[in-house]
Amino acid sequence: MRCSIKIALLQAHLPIAKNTSNGLKNSRGLIARWKYFWQSVGGLGAALFLYYSAQTPQELELIVPFFKTIGINLGVFYILLTYFVIVGTSNAVNLTDGLDGLAILPTVLIAGALAVFAYLTGNSVFSEYLNIPYIRGAGELVVFCAAIVGAGMGFLWFNTYPAQVFMGDVGALALGAALGVVAVIVRQELVLLIMGGVFVMETVSVIIQVASFKLTGKRVFRMAPIHHHFELKGWPEPRIIVRFWIITVVLVLIGLATLKLR
């Protein structure tokens, strides 16, 4: 008797719950131009703050990896470079976040490597020995990068294939922007370009695909970003993910090697 009453109550409430869900559900989120607008506001704001708070000329130089003394003083162009690094990295991580765990582990690895750069850049003895600019206070970023690493590893536990939770635009855009900001502060934008090669590859594949289709009407890849191209070629999702992880490990090691190859 009690069981039948419970079933009747559930059936009575089911249509109401369903209608309420349909009335509130909206998966569209912000349209693309508004996302880009707020990214630009944040990126430009960070660029202006870092430019006007710079205390030494070295903080406005573009450091070229693998070379000991090459540093290009950017002047006001520092603002433009910083804007593109932050906004570009933010979007690159978001484009990569298309398979389970594909974006988060490279983010963790790069954040860990940037923590090393931050510690060395914020230490006057190590920075002089390694011929990298000394940035006062940069060592504090180690805590920030370590937080990304710790949170990212915890997230990966549930995001790895098959995923139970997903990052979404809010997570991917924010994490990409965070990596860009740290790289700018420690003056390692070009090293970020190396270590984030997977992110670069994903972004370039989209640019090539869109440009090719608009100019010639033909597609270079079966689908972009490029991880979907490999999916359509028949690669299992875990194979794509792990191989992209391996590529990132190698690139991060190359990025760290730039500390001594000067």
C-alpha positions as MATLAB code, in Angstrom:
seq = 'MRCSIKIALLQAHLPIAKNTSNGLKNSRGLIARWKYFWQSVGGLGAALFLYYSAQTPQELELIVPFFKTIGINLGVFYILLTYFVIVGTSNAVNLTDGLDGLAILPTVLIAGALAVFAYLTGNSVFSEYLNIPYIRGAGELVVFCAAIVGAGMGFLWFNTYPAQVFMGDVGALALGAALGVVAVIVRQELVLLIMGGVFVMETVSVIIQVASFKLTGKRVFRMAPIHHHFELKGWPEPRIIVRFWIITVVLVLIGLATLKLR';
ca = [
       0.000    0.000    0.000;
       2.780    2.421    1.062;
       4.729    1.544   -2.100;
       1.784    2.306   -4.350;
       1.225    5.652   -2.596;
       4.900    6.557   -3.095;
       4.738    5.699   -6.821;
       1.576    7.745   -7.203;
       3.221   10.741   -5.532;
       6.272   10.475   -7.785;
       4.075   10.260  -10.875;
       2.097   13.259   -9.701;
       5.220   15.386   -9.283;
       7.085   14.200  -12.374;
       5.349   16.456  -14.946;
       5.912   19.525  -12.748;
       9.649   18.836  -12.366;
      10.009   18.179  -16.075;
       8.258   21.388  -17.079;
      10.304   23.447  -14.625;
      13.530   22.006  -16.019;
      12.548   22.736  -19.599;
      11.569   26.259  -18.682;
      14.942   27.070  -17.094;
      17.413   25.075  -19.179;
      19.482   27.153  -21.588;
      22.770   25.659  -22.756;
      23.713   28.448  -25.159;
      25.581   30.598  -22.622;
      27.266   33.810  -23.772;
      27.521   34.397  -27.496;
      31.037   34.438  -28.986;
      31.401   38.198  -29.347;
      30.536   38.786  -25.695;
      33.047   36.159  -24.587;
      35.716   37.851  -26.679;
      34.711   41.263  -25.371;
      35.148   40.278  -21.718;
      38.351   38.407  -22.524;
      39.645   41.575  -24.152;
      38.660   43.696  -21.176;
      40.476   41.343  -18.807;
      43.520   40.915  -21.051;
      43.898   44.632  -21.745;
      43.379   45.477  -18.084;
      46.114   43.039  -17.044;
      48.438   44.344  -19.769;
      48.018   47.972  -18.691;
      48.490   47.113  -15.024;
      51.691   45.155  -15.662;
      53.050   47.848  -17.978;
      52.540   50.749  -15.582;
      53.666   48.787  -12.517;
      56.957   47.630  -14.105;
      59.912   48.634  -11.936;
      62.840   47.677  -14.177;
      63.483   47.712  -17.957;
      63.904   43.911  -17.891;
      60.225   43.547  -17.043;
      59.336   44.993  -20.451;
      61.764   42.906  -22.505;
      60.938   39.961  -24.737;
      63.376   37.235  -23.710;
      64.485   34.941  -26.546;
      65.122   31.371  -25.310;
      68.365   29.507  -26.095;
      70.267   32.805  -26.333;
      72.163   34.383  -23.446;
      71.930   38.094  -24.075;
      69.088   38.629  -26.550;
      66.323   40.682  -24.991;
      64.109   42.929  -27.091;
      62.858   46.033  -25.300;
      59.213   46.255  -26.324;
      58.298   49.605  -24.857;
      54.610   50.327  -25.358;
      54.299   47.252  -27.595;
      54.551   45.250  -24.367;
      50.855   46.024  -23.859;
      49.947   44.565  -27.248;
      52.057   41.443  -26.714;
      50.615   40.854  -23.244;
      47.072   41.241  -24.547;
      47.621   38.673  -27.306;
      49.390   36.210  -24.991;
      46.597   36.278  -22.405;
      43.651   36.229  -24.809;
      45.356   33.808  -27.203;
      46.280   31.303  -24.499;
      42.807   31.543  -23.017;
      41.168   30.637  -26.329;
      43.779   28.007  -27.176;
      43.096   26.036  -23.989;
      39.365   26.342  -24.629;
      39.732   24.944  -28.166;
      41.777   22.022  -26.822;
      39.129   21.121  -24.251;
      37.209   18.818  -26.582;
      38.137   15.369  -25.270;
      38.186   13.959  -21.746;
      41.304   15.144  -19.940;
      42.913   16.530  -23.088;
      43.270   20.110  -21.851;
      43.739   19.732  -18.104;
      46.929   17.644  -17.966;
      48.869   19.919  -20.364;
      47.638   22.835  -18.235;
      48.935   21.121  -15.096;
      52.310   20.318  -16.674;
      52.783   23.839  -18.002;
      51.723   25.390  -14.691;
      54.276   23.204  -12.913;
      57.019   24.310  -15.309;
      56.018   27.968  -14.925;
      56.293   27.512  -11.158;
      59.957   26.588  -11.680;
      60.485   29.688  -13.842;
      58.712   31.862  -11.273;
      60.881   30.605   -8.423;
      64.121   31.117  -10.348;
      63.050   34.504  -11.740;
      62.189   35.722   -8.251;
      65.564   34.659   -6.844;
      68.392   37.125   -7.563;
      71.144   34.498   -7.212;
      69.575   31.860   -9.468;
      68.398   34.388  -12.046;
      71.900   35.829  -12.393;
      73.430   32.371  -12.681;
      70.927   31.284  -15.363;
      71.007   34.599  -17.276;
      67.307   35.260  -16.892;
      65.827   38.590  -15.719;
      65.323   39.042  -12.000;
      61.706   40.037  -11.331;
      61.117   41.088   -7.755;
      58.152   39.250   -6.218;
      57.828   36.726   -9.063;
      58.572   33.914   -6.634;
      55.132   34.448   -5.085;
      53.622   32.982   -8.253;
      54.899   29.560   -7.207;
      51.979   29.327   -4.793;
      49.521   30.273   -7.530;
      50.970   27.756   -9.997;
      51.035   25.049   -7.320;
      47.345   25.701   -6.680;
      46.611   25.177  -10.384;
      48.634   21.946  -10.349;
      46.900   20.592   -7.243;
      43.403   21.551   -8.346;
      44.088   20.302  -11.861;
      45.242   16.874  -10.668;
      42.155   16.552   -8.493;
      39.981   17.546  -11.437;
      41.781   15.126  -13.760;
      40.836   12.226  -11.478;
      37.196   12.760  -12.455;
      37.749   14.255  -15.912;
      39.857   11.439  -17.347;
      38.215    9.150  -19.917;
      35.322    8.436  -19.509;
      34.744   11.794  -17.827;
      32.394   12.276  -14.886;
      32.827   16.055  -14.745;
      33.623   18.594  -17.448;
      35.588   21.826  -17.484;
      33.466   23.953  -19.784;
      34.282   27.417  -21.092;
      34.449   28.951  -17.622;
      37.272   26.650  -16.555;
      39.174   26.451  -19.850;
      39.148   30.195  -20.582;
      40.183   31.059  -17.026;
      42.998   28.505  -16.861;
      44.375   29.568  -20.234;
      44.349   33.209  -19.179;
      46.086   32.293  -15.913;
      48.915   30.547  -17.781;
      49.273   33.554  -20.071;
      49.473   36.015  -17.178;
      52.119   33.975  -15.334;
      54.203   33.582  -18.499;
      54.093   37.343  -19.096;
      55.109   38.185  -15.529;
      58.127   35.834  -15.585;
      59.013   37.039  -19.124;
      58.743   33.623  -20.753;
      56.123   34.153  -23.465;
      58.156   32.326  -26.106;
      58.816   29.420  -23.756;
      55.059   29.231  -23.136;
      54.645   28.991  -26.916;
      56.993   25.988  -26.904;
      55.530   24.209  -23.881;
      51.980   24.847  -25.046;
      52.646   23.328  -28.466;
      49.512   21.203  -28.255;
      47.424   24.311  -27.612;
      49.157   26.061  -30.515;
      48.566   23.089  -32.820;
      44.858   23.009  -31.960;
      44.474   26.752  -32.566;
      46.447   26.772  -35.819;
      44.377   23.863  -37.135;
      41.206   25.921  -36.629;
      42.742   28.969  -38.331;
      43.915   26.883  -41.303;
      40.545   25.154  -41.598;
      38.541   28.377  -41.542;
      40.913   30.218  -43.914;
      41.039   27.325  -46.369;
      37.267   26.918  -46.458;
      36.620   30.642  -46.941;
      39.294   31.076  -49.615;
      38.993   27.819  -51.560;
      35.805   26.171  -50.325;
      37.837   23.114  -49.296;
      38.738   21.734  -45.878;
      42.308   20.760  -44.989;
      41.243   18.591  -42.042;
      38.221   16.355  -41.710;
      37.238   18.466  -38.720;
      38.872   21.121  -36.558;
      40.276   21.420  -33.921;
      42.719   18.735  -34.975;
      41.837   16.222  -32.248;
      38.472   15.774  -33.984;
      40.337   15.124  -37.245;
      42.044   12.122  -35.646;
      38.719   10.982  -34.198;
      37.180   10.911  -37.666;
      40.179    8.966  -38.929;
      39.229    6.213  -36.515;
      41.638    6.806  -33.631;
      40.132    5.821  -30.254;
      39.665    8.792  -27.936;
      42.102    7.517  -25.245;
      44.851    7.117  -27.882;
      44.497   10.727  -29.017;
      44.492   12.004  -25.438;
      47.541   10.052  -24.274;
      49.590   10.890  -27.363;
      48.839   14.598  -26.952;
      49.879   14.250  -23.300;
      53.180   12.653  -24.364;
      53.825   15.507  -26.802;
      53.218   18.001  -23.991;
      55.631   16.211  -21.637;
      58.370   16.414  -24.279;
      57.659   20.084  -25.020;
      57.616   21.026  -21.332;
      61.012   19.355  -20.881;
      62.324   21.342  -23.856;
      60.949   24.512  -22.264;
      62.722   23.748  -18.984;
      65.922   22.964  -20.894;
      66.022   26.566  -22.123;
      67.142   27.524  -18.619;
      70.558   25.982  -19.215;
      70.820   26.115  -23.003;
      71.853   29.752  -23.100;
];
